[in-house]
Coordinates of C-alpha atoms in Angstrom, one line a residue:
M1 CA 49.0 46.0 -23.6
V2 CA 46.0 45.9 -25.8
F3 CA 46.7 42.3 -26.7
I4 CA 46.9 41.3 -22.9
V5 CA 43.6 43.1 -22.2
C6 CA 41.9 41.3 -25.2
G7 CA 43.3 38.0 -24.0
L8 CA 41.9 38.5 -20.5
V9 CA 38.5 39.5 -21.8
T10 CA 38.5 36.5 -24.1
G11 CA 39.4 34.2 -21.2
V12 CA 36.7 35.6 -18.9
V13 CA 34.0 35.3 -21.6
V14 CA 35.0 31.8 -22.5
S15 CA 35.0 30.7 -18.9
Q16 CA 31.6 32.2 -18.2
Q17 CA 30.0 30.8 -21.3
R18 CA 31.5 27.3 -20.7
A19 CA 30.1 27.3 -17.2
A20 CA 26.7 28.3 -18.4
E21 CA 26.7 25.6 -21.1
D22 CA 27.9 23.0 -18.6
A23 CA 25.1 24.0 -16.2
E24 CA 22.5 23.8 -18.9
A25 CA 23.7 20.4 -20.1
F26 CA 23.7 19.0 -16.5
A27 CA 20.2 20.4 -15.8
S28 CA 18.8 18.7 -18.9
F29 CA 20.7 15.4 -18.0
S30 CA 19.5 15.6 -14.4
Q31 CA 15.9 16.1 -15.5
N32 CA 16.1 13.0 -17.7
A33 CA 17.7 10.9 -14.9
Q34 CA 15.0 11.9 -12.4
R35 CA 12.3 11.0 -14.9
L36 CA 13.9 7.6 -15.5
T37 CA 14.1 7.0 -11.7
R38 CA 10.4 7.8 -11.4
D39 CA 9.6 5.5 -14.4
V40 CA 11.5 2.6 -12.8
E41 CA 9.8 3.2 -9.5
L42 CA 6.3 3.3 -11.1
R43 CA 7.0 0.1 -13.1
L44 CA 8.1 -1.8 -10.0
A45 CA 5.1 -0.4 -8.1
S46 CA 2.6 -1.7 -10.8
L47 CA 4.2 -5.1 -10.7
T48 CA 4.1 -5.1 -6.9
Q49 CA 0.4 -4.2 -7.1
L50 CA -0.2 -7.1 -9.5
A51 CA 1.4 -9.6 -7.1
S52 CA -0.4 -8.1 -4.0
G53 CA -3.8 -8.3 -5.7
A54 CA -3.3 -12.0 -6.5
A55 CA -2.1 -12.6 -2.9
G56 CA -5.1 -10.9 -1.6
L57 CA -7.4 -13.3 -3.5
L58 CA -5.6 -16.3 -2.0
G59 CA -5.5 -14.8 1.5
W60 CA -9.3 -14.4 1.6
G61 CA -9.9 -18.0 0.5
A62 CA -10.1 -17.8 -3.3
S63 CA -9.1 -21.2 -4.8
L64 CA -7.9 -20.6 -8.3
S65 CA -7.1 -23.6 -10.6
R66 CA -4.5 -23.4 -13.4
E67 CA -7.2 -22.2 -15.8
G68 CA -8.4 -19.7 -13.1
W69 CA -4.9 -18.2 -12.9
T70 CA -4.7 -18.0 -16.7
S71 CA -8.1 -16.3 -16.8
Y72 CA -7.1 -13.9 -14.0
I73 CA -3.9 -12.8 -15.7
G74 CA -5.8 -12.6 -19.0
G75 CA -8.1 -10.1 -17.5
L76 CA -5.2 -7.9 -16.5
Q77 CA -3.4 -5.8 -19.1
T78 CA 0.0 -7.3 -18.4
I79 CA 1.4 -5.6 -21.4
G80 CA 1.3 -2.4 -19.4
F81 CA 3.9 -3.9 -17.0
G82 CA 6.6 -3.9 -19.7
S83 CA 8.2 -6.6 -21.8
G84 CA 10.3 -7.7 -18.8
F85 CA 7.2 -9.3 -17.3
Q86 CA 7.7 -13.1 -17.7
G87 CA 4.9 -14.6 -15.7
L88 CA 2.7 -14.7 -12.6
G89 CA 2.7 -17.8 -10.4
V90 CA 2.0 -19.1 -6.9
A91 CA 4.1 -21.2 -4.5
F92 CA 2.2 -22.8 -1.6
R93 CA 3.8 -23.5 1.8
V94 CA 4.0 -27.3 2.1
A95 CA 5.2 -29.2 5.1
P96 CA 7.5 -32.1 4.2
A97 CA 5.1 -34.7 5.7
A98 CA 2.3 -33.4 3.5
S99 CA 4.3 -33.1 0.3
E100 CA 2.9 -36.4 -1.2
R101 CA -0.7 -35.5 -0.5
F102 CA 0.0 -32.0 -2.0
V103 CA 1.4 -33.5 -5.2
A104 CA -1.5 -36.0 -5.5
A105 CA -4.0 -33.1 -5.1
I106 CA -2.4 -31.0 -7.8
R107 CA -2.1 -33.9 -10.2
K108 CA -5.8 -34.7 -9.7
V109 CA -7.0 -31.2 -10.3
D110 CA -4.7 -29.5 -12.8
V111 CA -1.2 -30.9 -13.6
P112 CA -1.1 -34.7 -14.2
N113 CA 2.7 -34.9 -14.3
F114 CA 3.3 -32.5 -11.4
R115 CA 6.3 -33.2 -9.1
I116 CA 8.4 -31.3 -6.6
W117 CA 12.1 -31.0 -7.5
D118 CA 15.1 -29.0 -6.3
R119 CA 18.9 -28.7 -6.8
A120 CA 20.8 -31.3 -4.8
A121 CA 23.9 -29.0 -4.4
T122 CA 22.0 -26.2 -2.8
R123 CA 21.6 -25.4 0.9
R124 CA 18.1 -25.5 2.5
L125 CA 17.2 -22.5 4.7
D126 CA 14.0 -24.1 6.1
D127 CA 12.4 -27.5 6.4
E128 CA 9.3 -26.3 4.6
L129 CA 8.8 -26.6 0.8
F130 CA 7.7 -23.9 -1.5
P131 CA 7.0 -25.6 -4.9
V132 CA 6.0 -23.4 -7.8
T133 CA 2.5 -24.8 -8.4
Y134 CA 1.4 -22.5 -11.3
L135 CA 3.2 -20.1 -13.6
V136 CA 1.2 -18.4 -16.3
P137 CA 1.0 -17.5 -19.1
A138 CA 1.9 -20.9 -20.4
S139 CA 5.2 -21.2 -22.2
A140 CA 8.0 -23.7 -22.5
S141 CA 10.3 -21.7 -20.2
N142 CA 7.6 -21.2 -17.6
E143 CA 6.6 -24.9 -17.7
R144 CA 10.3 -25.8 -16.8
V145 CA 9.9 -23.9 -13.5
V146 CA 6.7 -25.6 -12.4
G147 CA 7.4 -27.8 -9.3
F148 CA 10.7 -26.2 -8.4
D149 CA 11.1 -25.8 -4.6
L150 CA 11.9 -22.2 -4.0
G151 CA 13.0 -23.0 -0.5
S152 CA 15.9 -25.1 -1.7
T153 CA 18.1 -22.2 -2.8
A154 CA 19.2 -19.3 -0.7
A155 CA 18.7 -16.8 -3.5
S156 CA 14.9 -17.3 -3.5
A157 CA 14.3 -18.6 0.1
A158 CA 15.9 -15.6 1.8
P159 CA 13.6 -13.0 0.2
I160 CA 10.6 -15.3 0.8
M161 CA 11.3 -15.5 4.5
L162 CA 11.9 -11.7 4.7
A163 CA 8.6 -11.0 2.9
R164 CA 6.8 -13.5 5.2
D165 CA 8.0 -11.7 8.4
R166 CA 7.5 -8.2 7.0
G167 CA 4.1 -8.9 5.6
E168 CA 5.0 -7.0 2.5
P169 CA 6.2 -7.9 -1.0
G170 CA 9.9 -8.7 -1.3
V171 CA 12.4 -8.8 -4.3
S172 CA 15.1 -11.3 -4.9
G173 CA 18.6 -10.4 -6.1
P174 CA 19.8 -11.3 -9.6
M175 CA 19.6 -15.1 -10.0
R176 CA 21.3 -17.3 -12.7
D177 CA 19.9 -20.6 -11.4
G178 CA 17.9 -21.5 -14.5
L179 CA 14.6 -20.2 -13.2
A180 CA 14.7 -17.3 -15.7
S181 CA 12.8 -17.5 -18.9
D182 CA 16.1 -16.9 -20.6
A183 CA 18.8 -18.7 -18.7
T184 CA 21.5 -16.5 -20.2
L185 CA 20.1 -13.4 -18.5
P186 CA 19.9 -12.6 -14.8
A187 CA 16.3 -13.0 -13.4
L188 CA 14.5 -11.1 -10.7
Y189 CA 11.6 -12.4 -8.7
L190 CA 9.0 -10.4 -6.8
F191 CA 7.4 -12.4 -3.9
A192 CA 4.1 -11.2 -2.3
P193 CA 3.2 -13.2 0.8
F194 CA -0.4 -14.3 1.5
Y195 CA -1.9 -15.5 4.8
K196 CA -5.0 -17.2 6.1
G197 CA -7.3 -14.3 6.3
A198 CA -6.1 -10.7 7.1
R199 CA -2.4 -10.0 7.5
P200 CA -1.5 -10.7 11.2
A201 CA -0.1 -7.8 13.3
T202 CA 3.0 -9.6 14.7
I203 CA 5.9 -11.6 13.2
L204 CA 5.1 -14.7 15.1
A205 CA 1.4 -14.6 14.0
R206 CA 2.5 -14.0 10.4
R207 CA 4.8 -17.0 10.5
E208 CA 1.9 -19.1 11.9
A209 CA -0.7 -18.0 9.3
F210 CA 1.8 -17.9 6.3
G211 CA 0.3 -19.7 3.3
G212 CA 2.9 -19.1 0.6
V213 CA 3.8 -16.5 -2.0
V214 CA 2.6 -15.1 -5.3
L215 CA 5.7 -14.7 -7.5
V216 CA 6.2 -12.4 -10.5
A217 CA 9.1 -13.4 -12.8
L218 CA 11.0 -10.5 -14.3
N219 CA 13.7 -10.0 -16.9
P220 CA 15.6 -6.8 -15.9
E221 CA 17.1 -6.3 -19.3
R222 CA 13.7 -6.3 -21.0
L223 CA 12.2 -4.4 -18.1
L224 CA 14.5 -1.4 -18.0
Q225 CA 16.1 -1.1 -21.5
P226 CA 12.9 0.2 -23.1
L227 CA 12.9 3.1 -20.7
L228 CA 16.3 4.2 -22.0
E229 CA 15.1 4.1 -25.6
Q230 CA 12.4 6.7 -25.1
G231 CA 13.0 10.0 -26.9
G232 CA 14.0 12.1 -23.8
A233 CA 16.3 9.4 -22.4
R234 CA 18.5 8.9 -25.5
G235 CA 22.2 9.5 -24.6
V236 CA 21.7 8.3 -21.0
V237 CA 23.4 5.2 -19.6
L238 CA 22.0 3.4 -16.6
R239 CA 23.6 0.8 -14.3
V240 CA 21.5 -0.7 -11.4
T241 CA 23.4 -2.3 -8.6
D242 CA 21.8 -4.4 -5.8
M243 CA 23.6 -3.0 -2.8
T244 CA 22.1 -5.7 -0.6
Q245 CA 24.3 -8.4 -2.2
G246 CA 26.7 -6.2 -4.2
T247 CA 25.7 -7.5 -7.6
V248 CA 24.8 -5.6 -10.8
V249 CA 21.1 -6.0 -11.8
F250 CA 21.2 -4.1 -15.1
D251 CA 23.9 -2.3 -17.1
S252 CA 22.9 -0.7 -20.4
R253 CA 26.6 0.0 -21.3
P254 CA 28.9 -2.6 -19.7
G255 CA 32.5 -1.4 -19.4
L256 CA 31.7 2.4 -19.3
D257 CA 33.5 4.2 -16.4
H258 CA 30.7 6.3 -14.8
F259 CA 33.1 8.2 -12.7
R260 CA 34.9 9.6 -15.7
S261 CA 31.8 11.0 -17.3
R262 CA 31.3 14.8 -17.2
L263 CA 27.6 14.2 -16.7
A264 CA 26.7 11.7 -13.9
M265 CA 24.0 11.3 -11.3
R266 CA 23.2 8.8 -8.6
A267 CA 19.8 7.8 -7.1
K268 CA 18.5 5.1 -4.7
L269 CA 15.4 2.9 -4.6
T270 CA 14.3 0.4 -2.0
P271 CA 12.1 -2.2 -3.8
G272 CA 10.9 -5.0 -1.5
G273 CA 13.3 -4.4 1.3
R274 CA 16.4 -4.3 -0.9
V275 CA 18.6 -1.3 -1.8
W276 CA 19.1 -0.5 -5.5
Q277 CA 21.7 2.1 -6.5
L278 CA 20.9 3.8 -9.9
D279 CA 24.0 5.3 -11.5
F280 CA 23.2 7.5 -14.5
A281 CA 25.9 8.8 -16.9
A282 CA 26.0 10.5 -20.3
T283 CA 27.1 8.4 -23.3
P284 CA 30.5 9.4 -24.8
E285 CA 28.6 10.6 -27.8
L286 CA 26.4 13.0 -25.8
A287 CA 29.5 14.3 -23.8
A288 CA 31.3 14.9 -27.1
T289 CA 28.5 17.2 -28.4
V290 CA 29.0 19.4 -25.3
K291 CA 32.8 19.5 -25.8
H292 CA 32.3 20.4 -29.5
R293 CA 30.1 23.3 -28.6
N294 CA 32.7 24.6 -26.1
S295 CA 35.5 24.2 -28.7
L296 CA 33.5 26.1 -31.3
L297 CA 32.8 28.8 -28.8
V298 CA 36.6 29.2 -28.0
G299 CA 37.3 29.5 -31.7
L300 CA 34.6 32.1 -32.2
V301 CA 35.7 34.2 -29.2
G302 CA 39.4 33.9 -30.2
A303 CA 38.5 35.2 -33.7
F304 CA 36.5 38.0 -32.2
G305 CA 39.5 38.9 -30.0
T306 CA 41.8 39.0 -33.0
L307 CA 39.5 41.2 -34.9
L308 CA 39.1 43.4 -31.8
F309 CA 42.9 43.7 -31.5
T310 CA 43.3 44.5 -35.2
G311 CA 40.5 47.1 -35.1
I312 CA 42.0 48.9 -32.0
A313 CA 45.5 48.9 -33.6
Y314 CA 44.5 50.1 -37.1
H315 CA 41.1 51.8 -37.1
I316 CA 38.8 53.0 -34.4
T317 CA 35.8 52.9 -36.7
T318 CA 36.4 49.1 -37.4
L319 CA 36.3 48.6 -33.7
R320 CA 33.0 50.3 -33.3
R321 CA 31.4 48.4 -36.2
S322 CA 32.7 45.1 -34.8
A323 CA 31.3 45.9 -31.4
E324 CA 27.9 46.7 -32.8
Q325 CA 27.9 43.5 -34.8
R326 CA 28.8 41.6 -31.7
A327 CA 26.0 43.2 -29.8
R328 CA 23.5 42.1 -32.5
E329 CA 24.9 38.6 -32.3
M330 CA 24.6 38.4 -28.5
T331 CA 21.0 39.7 -28.8
A332 CA 20.1 36.9 -31.2
E333 CA 21.8 34.4 -28.9
L334 CA 19.9 35.7 -25.9
R335 CA 16.6 35.4 -27.9
A336 CA 17.5 31.9 -28.9
S337 CA 18.3 31.0 -25.3
E338 CA 14.9 32.4 -24.2
D339 CA 13.1 30.3 -26.9
E340 CA 15.0 27.2 -25.7
L341 CA 14.0 27.9 -22.1
M342 CA 10.4 28.4 -23.1
R343 CA 10.5 25.0 -24.9
H344 CA 11.9 23.3 -21.8
R345 CA 9.2 24.9 -19.7
D346 CA 6.4 23.8 -22.0
H347 CA 7.9 20.3 -22.0
L348 CA 8.0 20.3 -18.2
A349 CA 4.4 21.5 -18.1
E350 CA 3.4 18.6 -20.4
L351 CA 5.1 16.1 -18.1
V352 CA 3.5 17.6 -15.0
A353 CA 0.1 17.4 -16.7
E354 CA 0.7 13.9 -17.8
R355 CA 1.6 12.7 -14.3
T356 CA -1.3 14.6 -12.8
A357 CA -3.7 12.9 -15.2
D358 CA -2.2 9.5 -14.3
L359 CA -2.6 10.2 -10.6
L360 CA -6.2 11.5 -11.1
A361 CA -7.0 8.4 -13.1
A362 CA -5.6 6.1 -10.4
K363 CA -7.5 8.1 -7.7
N364 CA -10.8 7.8 -9.7
A365 CA -10.2 4.0 -10.1
A366 CA -9.5 3.6 -6.4
E367 CA -12.7 5.6 -5.5
R368 CA -14.7 3.5 -8.0
A369 CA -13.4 0.3 -6.5
Y370 CA -14.2 1.6 -3.0
R371 CA -17.8 2.4 -4.1
I372 CA -18.2 -1.0 -5.8
K373 CA -16.9 -2.7 -2.6
S374 CA -19.3 -0.8 -0.4
D375 CA -22.3 -1.4 -2.8
F376 CA -21.4 -5.1 -3.0
L377 CA -21.3 -5.4 0.8
A378 CA -24.6 -3.6 1.2
N379 CA -26.3 -5.7 -1.5
M380 CA -24.8 -8.9 -0.1
S381 CA -26.0 -8.1 3.4
H382 CA -29.5 -7.4 2.2
E383 CA -29.6 -10.7 0.2
L384 CA -28.3 -12.7 3.2
R385 CA -30.6 -11.2 5.8
T386 CA -33.8 -12.6 4.2
P387 CA -32.8 -16.3 4.2
L388 CA -31.2 -15.9 7.6
H389 CA -34.5 -14.6 9.1
A390 CA -36.2 -17.6 7.5
I391 CA -33.7 -20.0 9.0
L392 CA -34.0 -18.5 12.4
S393 CA -37.8 -18.5 12.2
F394 CA -37.9 -22.3 11.4
A395 CA -35.3 -23.1 14.0
R396 CA -37.2 -21.2 16.7
L397 CA -40.4 -22.9 15.5
G398 CA -38.6 -26.3 15.9
L399 CA -37.6 -25.4 19.5
D400 CA -41.2 -24.4 20.3
Q401 CA -42.5 -27.7 18.8
L402 CA -40.0 -29.8 20.7
G403 CA -40.4 -27.9 24.0
G404 CA -42.7 -30.4 25.7
R405 CA -41.6 -33.6 24.1
G406 CA -38.3 -34.2 25.9
D407 CA -36.2 -34.8 22.8
E408 CA -33.0 -33.1 24.3
K409 CA -30.8 -34.0 21.4
A410 CA -33.0 -32.4 18.8
Q411 CA -33.5 -29.4 21.1
R412 CA -29.7 -29.0 21.3
Y413 CA -29.4 -29.1 17.5
F414 CA -32.1 -26.4 17.0
A415 CA -30.5 -24.3 19.7
R416 CA -27.2 -24.5 17.9
V417 CA -28.8 -23.4 14.7
V418 CA -30.5 -20.5 16.4
E419 CA -27.2 -19.5 18.1
A420 CA -25.2 -19.7 14.9
G421 CA -27.9 -17.9 12.9
E422 CA -28.1 -15.0 15.3
R423 CA -24.3 -14.7 15.3
L424 CA -24.3 -14.7 11.5
L425 CA -27.2 -12.2 11.4
A426 CA -25.3 -9.9 13.7
L427 CA -22.3 -10.0 11.4
V428 CA -24.4 -9.3 8.3
S429 CA -26.1 -6.4 10.1
D430 CA -22.7 -5.0 11.1
L431 CA -21.5 -5.4 7.5
L432 CA -24.6 -3.5 6.2
D433 CA -24.1 -0.7 8.7
L434 CA -20.4 -0.4 7.9
S435 CA -21.0 -0.3 4.1
K436 CA -23.7 2.3 4.5
I437 CA -21.4 4.5 6.6
E438 CA -18.5 4.1 4.2
A439 CA -20.7 4.9 1.2
G440 CA -22.1 8.0 3.0
K441 CA -25.7 6.6 3.0
M442 CA -26.3 6.7 6.7
P443 CA -27.1 10.3 7.6
V444 CA -27.6 11.3 11.2
D445 CA -30.7 13.1 12.4
L446 CA -29.4 15.4 15.2
Q447 CA -32.0 16.3 17.8
P448 CA -31.7 17.3 21.5
C449 CA -31.7 14.2 23.6
D450 CA -31.4 13.4 27.4
L451 CA -28.2 11.3 27.7
M452 CA -29.2 10.0 31.2
Q453 CA -32.5 8.6 29.9
L454 CA -30.8 7.1 26.9
L455 CA -28.2 5.4 29.1
R456 CA -30.8 3.9 31.4
E457 CA -32.9 2.6 28.4
V458 CA -29.8 0.8 27.0
A459 CA -28.8 -0.6 30.4
A460 CA -32.3 -1.9 30.9
E461 CA -31.9 -4.1 27.7
F462 CA -29.1 -6.0 29.6
E463 CA -31.1 -6.4 32.9
A464 CA -31.9 -10.1 32.4
L465 CA -28.3 -11.0 31.6
A466 CA -27.0 -8.8 34.4
E467 CA -29.2 -10.6 36.9
E468 CA -28.1 -14.0 35.6
R469 CA -24.4 -13.2 36.1
E470 CA -25.0 -11.0 39.2
L471 CA -23.5 -8.0 37.5
H472 CA -24.1 -4.6 39.0
W473 CA -24.6 -1.3 37.0
H474 CA -23.5 2.0 38.6
L475 CA -25.3 4.6 36.5
P476 CA -25.3 8.4 37.0
S477 CA -28.1 10.0 38.9
A478 CA -31.3 10.4 36.9
G479 CA -31.7 14.0 38.0
L480 CA -28.4 15.2 36.4
P481 CA -29.3 17.3 33.4
A482 CA -27.3 16.1 30.4
V483 CA -28.8 17.2 27.1
A484 CA -26.8 16.6 23.8
T485 CA -27.7 17.2 20.2
I486 CA -27.4 13.6 18.8
D487 CA -29.1 11.0 16.7
A488 CA -30.7 9.0 19.5
L489 CA -31.1 5.8 17.4
R490 CA -27.5 5.7 16.1
F491 CA -25.9 6.9 19.4
S492 CA -27.8 4.2 21.4
Q493 CA -26.2 1.7 19.0
V494 CA -22.8 3.0 20.2
L495 CA -23.7 2.8 23.9
R496 CA -25.2 -0.7 23.4
N497 CA -22.0 -2.0 21.8
V498 CA -19.7 -0.5 24.4
M499 CA -21.9 -1.6 27.3
S500 CA -22.3 -5.1 25.8
N501 CA -18.5 -5.4 25.6
A502 CA -18.2 -4.3 29.2
M503 CA -20.6 -7.1 30.2
K504 CA -18.8 -9.7 28.1
F505 CA -15.4 -9.1 29.8
S506 CA -16.6 -8.5 33.4
P507 CA -16.4 -11.4 35.8
D508 CA -19.5 -12.8 37.4
G509 CA -20.5 -10.6 40.3
G510 CA -18.5 -7.6 38.9
V511 CA -19.4 -4.0 38.8
I512 CA -19.8 -1.9 35.6
E513 CA -19.6 1.8 36.1
V514 CA -20.9 4.5 33.7
L515 CA -19.7 8.1 34.3
V516 CA -21.0 11.3 32.6
S517 CA -19.1 14.6 33.1
E518 CA -18.8 18.0 31.5
T519 CA -15.7 18.8 29.5
T520 CA -14.5 20.6 26.3
M521 CA -13.2 19.2 23.1
V522 CA -11.6 20.4 19.8
L523 CA -13.6 19.6 16.7
G524 CA -11.7 18.3 13.8
R525 CA -14.1 16.7 11.3
R526 CA -14.6 19.9 9.3
A527 CA -11.8 22.2 8.0
A528 CA -13.3 25.3 9.6
D529 CA -13.5 23.6 13.0
R530 CA -9.9 22.5 13.4
S531 CA -9.1 25.1 16.1
T532 CA -12.6 25.4 17.6
S533 CA -13.0 24.3 21.3
V534 CA -16.7 23.6 22.2
A535 CA -18.5 22.3 25.3
A536 CA -18.9 18.5 25.3
W537 CA -20.1 15.5 27.4
R538 CA -17.6 12.8 28.4
I539 CA -19.1 9.3 28.8
E540 CA -16.9 6.6 30.4
V541 CA -17.8 2.9 30.6
I542 CA -15.6 1.2 33.1
D543 CA -15.4 -2.6 33.6
E544 CA -13.4 -5.0 35.8
G545 CA -12.4 -7.3 33.0
V546 CA -9.0 -8.4 31.7
G547 CA -8.3 -5.1 29.9
I548 CA -6.8 -4.6 26.4
P549 CA -3.1 -5.1 25.5
E550 CA -1.4 -1.7 25.2
D551 CA -0.4 -2.3 21.5
E552 CA -4.0 -3.1 20.6
L553 CA -5.7 0.0 22.1
E554 CA -5.8 1.7 18.7
T555 CA -6.2 -1.3 16.4
V556 CA -9.4 -2.6 18.1
F557 CA -11.3 0.1 16.3
D558 CA -10.2 -1.3 12.9
S559 CA -12.5 -3.4 10.7
F560 CA -12.4 -7.2 11.5
V561 CA -9.8 -6.7 14.3
Q562 CA -10.5 -8.1 17.7
S563 CA -8.4 -7.9 20.8
S564 CA -6.3 -11.0 21.6
K565 CA -8.3 -11.1 24.8
T566 CA -11.5 -11.3 22.8
R567 CA -10.3 -14.2 20.7
T568 CA -10.0 -16.4 23.9
G569 CA -13.8 -16.8 24.0
A570 CA -15.8 -13.6 24.3
G571 CA -16.8 -13.7 20.6
G572 CA -17.8 -10.8 18.3
T573 CA -17.6 -9.9 14.7
G574 CA -14.7 -7.4 14.8
L575 CA -16.9 -4.7 13.3
G576 CA -18.8 -3.3 16.3
L577 CA -16.1 -0.8 17.5
T578 CA -15.4 0.2 13.9
I579 CA -19.1 1.1 13.5
C580 CA -19.0 2.9 16.8
R581 CA -16.0 5.0 15.7
E582 CA -17.7 6.0 12.4
I583 CA -21.0 6.9 14.2
V584 CA -19.2 9.0 16.8
A585 CA -17.2 10.7 14.1
A586 CA -20.4 11.6 12.3
H587 CA -21.4 13.4 15.5
R588 CA -18.0 15.2 15.3
G589 CA -17.0 13.4 18.4
R590 CA -14.3 10.9 19.4
I591 CA -14.1 7.4 21.0
S592 CA -11.0 5.9 22.6
A593 CA -9.9 3.1 24.9
R594 CA -7.5 2.8 27.8
N595 CA -6.7 0.5 30.7
R596 CA -7.1 1.1 34.4
A597 CA -4.1 0.6 36.7
E598 CA -6.2 -1.6 39.0
G599 CA -7.5 -3.7 36.1
G600 CA -10.2 -3.5 33.5
A601 CA -10.8 -1.3 30.5
V602 CA -12.3 2.2 30.1
F603 CA -14.0 3.3 26.9
E604 CA -14.3 7.1 26.6
I605 CA -16.8 8.8 24.3
L606 CA -16.6 12.6 23.7
V607 CA -19.6 14.2 22.0
P608 CA -20.4 17.9 21.6
R609 CA -23.4 19.3 23.5

């Protein structure tokens, strides 16, 4: 009977201890797998940022020669992207009819022996060509790729077309077409599309403005293997499968059956529109150490059970001493477990602190870049305004001098200079205002102001143009009291922009109506005001124009964005409504746009009293 009881107790203790050890082993393995997943994601993100940055330069008109690309990549610390980084290049979109002119231009500028080539046995997905024009840093393997038409093979053309339509970087599947720097290893390519100017909002517009792709050549073996050789990841096996085409991207231990491993975990990533499945498993060596610990435990507990049985059978004193000894051993084991737990906690705290520091550094870098951009725009605007004023002054002087001489051709030329100069001066002024607002250097001086008087003063500025086009203003009664605490100078800039837009889009002989009414609004610019409802004025400017497409009612307030109706001929810089939104927000108000059922647009401004 005593033997049976001892056997049961031994079995329970062994089972519980084995479960605890298995849980501890899986927790440690899971932590390493999650960290590796984050590391893979961060490494791909940094490479995506590299390609997107270069695409941004091309999209805004930067024309880099081969030496320029080499200098650009030399200025970046590409070693930080991992040893799997093979090169950065560009493939321009070339129409078949223009291919000879393109080849001649590249030969003349940079590559004397440049030619476009492809693989005769491959299937073309598109009539257009995408020759690799540059691929740096210079190496024998990279030089072999220059001139290859990426549109001639489905493995590279398909992700290029997907990136073009999505407007976001895309990733190819594993390719063994000889484009890799080492043809014996599968290659990955990251494609970042660039367009003529800002990224268009629709697929059709993106296809029209598509200029080509910036490509990053990668070696997955050299990109991912170093992550597994870090101290915390030793003993972990990783297999990455591209589920989009069902091929293996990377396998650190080919032939290992992940499903038979006692420690296994699965994660998913979606780089560039593809689906990657990351299968983690413990190496047989790591799994063997866990089994060895369990076997040792079984032997120790079995020996303890035998001693316990012998003590009960022969001497009660031996039993008591053995129990006391076991209690001391368990206390020591508990203390050791607590020490181990403390070490794990400290390690986790170090990891959290390291990630936090990285994120803080990235945030500071982004803020610094933002400040540099704003300062650059402000300085550039100041530097451009002075020569523009001089050009306009001389052009107007020329118009005055030719006023009575009848030289109509010269007068037209001077008039065009004045018109273009005023348009450019308006853009520079808008850029200066926007940069000041973004940099927080445009404070508002809030003082009580009569809104009715301010509306009439702004409308009077357009009186001559209104009479010329027979436009009629319907303004509120001058006797209506409407006092608001605003910066009159800045708020009149908002009214002037909105009322000017109404005149631009109104047909000749139309009516522009301005309504002012009392209302309430919820403040939201300050954290303490998120649930505060205050009295406010609603100002509505209503025109009889063509209106705004429904899908553009929000985007018209973004920088350099104009309504598709505007682009038909009404003109503008694309910054006016952005500046209006920022000025109204500085007053803790809101501005929005909507369409009328009977036609025309309504711009609504809410401002606290």
